[in-house]
PDB file of C-alpha atoms in Angstrom:
ATOM      1  CA  UNK A   1       0.000   0.000   0.000  1.00 44.00           C
ATOM      2  CA  UNK A   2       2.837   2.405   0.841  1.00 43.00           C
ATOM      3  CA  UNK A   3       4.442   1.673  -2.523  1.00 37.00           C
ATOM      4  CA  UNK A   4       1.251   2.614  -4.396  1.00 35.00           C
ATOM      5  CA  UNK A   5       0.974   5.841  -2.397  1.00 36.00           C
ATOM      6  CA  UNK A   6       4.630   6.684  -3.119  1.00 35.00           C
ATOM      7  CA  UNK A   7       4.107   6.137  -6.858  1.00 39.00           C
ATOM      8  CA  UNK A   8       1.008   8.375  -6.807  1.00 39.00           C
ATOM      9  CA  UNK A   9       2.875  11.151  -4.991  1.00 39.00           C
ATOM     10  CA  UNK A  10       5.912  10.964  -7.270  1.00 42.00           C
ATOM     11  CA  UNK A  11       3.843  10.977 -10.460  1.00 43.00           C
ATOM     12  CA  UNK A  12       2.068  14.134  -9.276  1.00 47.00           C
ATOM     13  CA  UNK A  13       5.409  15.908  -8.870  1.00 49.00           C
ATOM     14  CA  UNK A  14       6.592  15.433 -12.429  1.00 49.00           C
ATOM     15  CA  UNK A  15       8.084  18.526 -14.056  1.00 59.00           C
ATOM     16  CA  UNK A  16       8.008  17.149 -17.593  1.00 66.00           C
ATOM     17  CA  UNK A  17       7.374  20.037 -19.972  1.00 75.00           C
ATOM     18  CA  UNK A  18       4.422  19.909 -22.316  1.00 90.00           C
ATOM     19  CA  UNK A  19       5.283  19.298 -25.968  1.00 96.00           C
ATOM     20  CA  UNK A  20       4.582  22.704 -27.583  1.00 97.00           C
ATOM     21  CA  UNK A  21       3.318  20.931 -30.732  1.00 96.00           C
ATOM     22  CA  UNK A  22       0.781  18.655 -29.015  1.00 96.00           C
ATOM     23  CA  UNK A  23      -2.634  19.237 -30.624  1.00 96.00           C
ATOM     24  CA  UNK A  24      -5.662  19.931 -28.465  1.00 97.00           C
ATOM     25  CA  UNK A  25      -8.708  22.155 -28.270  1.00 97.00           C
ATOM     26  CA  UNK A  26      -8.255  25.898 -28.798  1.00 97.00           C
ATOM     27  CA  UNK A  27      -9.446  28.382 -26.204  1.00 98.00           C
ATOM     28  CA  UNK A  28     -12.640  30.396 -26.670  1.00 97.00           C
ATOM     29  CA  UNK A  29     -10.831  33.319 -28.346  1.00 96.00           C
ATOM     30  CA  UNK A  30      -9.563  31.103 -31.158  1.00 97.00           C
ATOM     31  CA  UNK A  31     -12.828  29.176 -31.434  1.00 97.00           C
ATOM     32  CA  UNK A  32     -14.842  32.371 -31.957  1.00 96.00           C
ATOM     33  CA  UNK A  33     -12.671  32.939 -35.041  1.00 95.00           C
ATOM     34  CA  UNK A  34     -13.144  29.447 -36.478  1.00 96.00           C
ATOM     35  CA  UNK A  35     -10.052  27.676 -35.147  1.00 97.00           C
ATOM     36  CA  UNK A  36     -10.732  24.373 -33.406  1.00 96.00           C
ATOM     37  CA  UNK A  37      -7.352  22.659 -32.929  1.00 98.00           C
ATOM     38  CA  UNK A  38      -4.326  24.380 -31.428  1.00 98.00           C
ATOM     39  CA  UNK A  39      -0.861  23.198 -30.605  1.00 98.00           C
ATOM     40  CA  UNK A  40      -0.187  23.450 -26.853  1.00 98.00           C
ATOM     41  CA  UNK A  41       1.957  26.604 -27.083  1.00 98.00           C
ATOM     42  CA  UNK A  42      -0.816  28.411 -28.967  1.00 98.00           C
ATOM     43  CA  UNK A  43      -3.910  27.330 -27.011  1.00 97.00           C
ATOM     44  CA  UNK A  44      -4.005  30.589 -25.053  1.00 97.00           C
ATOM     45  CA  UNK A  45      -5.008  33.145 -27.692  1.00 97.00           C
ATOM     46  CA  UNK A  46      -4.229  36.111 -25.417  1.00 97.00           C
ATOM     47  CA  UNK A  47      -0.589  35.053 -24.969  1.00 96.00           C
ATOM     48  CA  UNK A  48      -0.212  34.286 -28.668  1.00 95.00           C
ATOM     49  CA  UNK A  49      -1.806  37.503 -29.906  1.00 94.00           C
ATOM     50  CA  UNK A  50       0.028  39.799 -27.477  1.00 97.00           C
ATOM     51  CA  UNK A  51       3.504  38.388 -28.153  1.00 97.00           C
ATOM     52  CA  UNK A  52       6.180  41.075 -27.864  1.00 97.00           C
ATOM     53  CA  UNK A  53       9.533  39.296 -28.148  1.00 98.00           C
ATOM     54  CA  UNK A  54      11.977  39.750 -31.033  1.00 98.00           C
ATOM     55  CA  UNK A  55      11.246  38.222 -34.443  1.00 98.00           C
ATOM     56  CA  UNK A  56      12.912  35.094 -35.783  1.00 98.00           C
ATOM     57  CA  UNK A  57      12.927  32.494 -38.529  1.00 98.00           C
ATOM     58  CA  UNK A  58      10.772  29.621 -37.314  1.00 98.00           C
ATOM     59  CA  UNK A  59       9.456  26.222 -38.275  1.00 96.00           C
ATOM     60  CA  UNK A  60       6.002  24.727 -37.686  1.00 95.00           C
ATOM     61  CA  UNK A  61       4.925  21.139 -38.221  1.00 90.00           C
ATOM     62  CA  UNK A  62       3.655  22.374 -41.623  1.00 92.00           C
ATOM     63  CA  UNK A  63       6.746  24.297 -42.751  1.00 93.00           C
ATOM     64  CA  UNK A  64       8.773  27.475 -42.285  1.00 96.00           C
ATOM     65  CA  UNK A  65       7.600  30.961 -41.412  1.00 96.00           C
ATOM     66  CA  UNK A  66       8.915  34.267 -40.119  1.00 97.00           C
ATOM     67  CA  UNK A  67       7.770  35.375 -36.672  1.00 98.00           C
ATOM     68  CA  UNK A  68       7.481  39.160 -36.393  1.00 97.00           C
ATOM     69  CA  UNK A  69       6.964  38.891 -32.601  1.00 98.00           C
ATOM     70  CA  UNK A  70       7.602  35.960 -30.290  1.00 98.00           C
ATOM     71  CA  UNK A  71       6.750  34.558 -26.855  1.00 98.00           C
ATOM     72  CA  UNK A  72       8.112  31.739 -24.704  1.00 97.00           C
ATOM     73  CA  UNK A  73       6.275  28.517 -23.884  1.00 97.00           C
ATOM     74  CA  UNK A  74       8.020  26.193 -21.419  1.00 95.00           C
ATOM     75  CA  UNK A  75      11.452  27.095 -22.782  1.00 95.00           C
ATOM     76  CA  UNK A  76      10.510  27.127 -26.468  1.00 97.00           C
ATOM     77  CA  UNK A  77      10.446  30.531 -28.202  1.00 98.00           C
ATOM     78  CA  UNK A  78       8.300  31.218 -31.232  1.00 98.00           C
ATOM     79  CA  UNK A  79       4.969  32.465 -32.551  1.00 98.00           C
ATOM     80  CA  UNK A  80       1.635  31.101 -33.730  1.00 98.00           C
ATOM     81  CA  UNK A  81       0.505  30.646 -37.309  1.00 96.00           C
ATOM     82  CA  UNK A  82      -3.065  29.937 -38.303  1.00 93.00           C
ATOM     83  CA  UNK A  83      -3.713  27.233 -40.848  1.00 88.00           C
ATOM     84  CA  UNK A  84      -7.499  26.842 -40.617  1.00 89.00           C
ATOM     85  CA  UNK A  85      -8.856  25.100 -38.647  1.00 96.00           C
ATOM     86  CA  UNK A  86      -5.567  24.778 -36.725  1.00 97.00           C
ATOM     87  CA  UNK A  87      -3.213  27.172 -34.958  1.00 97.00           C
ATOM     88  CA  UNK A  88       0.378  25.907 -35.108  1.00 97.00           C
ATOM     89  CA  UNK A  89       3.416  26.918 -33.056  1.00 98.00           C
ATOM     90  CA  UNK A  90       6.403  28.127 -35.068  1.00 98.00           C
ATOM     91  CA  UNK A  91       9.501  27.435 -33.003  1.00 97.00           C
ATOM     92  CA  UNK A  92      12.468  29.761 -33.586  1.00 98.00           C
ATOM     93  CA  UNK A  93      15.433  28.081 -35.239  1.00 95.00           C
TER      94      UNK A  93
END
């Protein structure tokens, strides 16, 4: 019983970062504009749309793009690109 409890406690303390490219549901801000699937880094439309970091050359799962402004998501820096009905994260190279 103690072993099971220890495993449960340790699994709750994991600091594994989220994959910025993991697809999931978009937040309400994106959905109101017709986007249904967002990569993890882009799910929060407010963070994505108010990015203020320096621009960069970036790559999404669909190809290359140029980010005019960037933000950081769990150590990855980049911007979001909309490819209806998805919003993809372009990670700076």
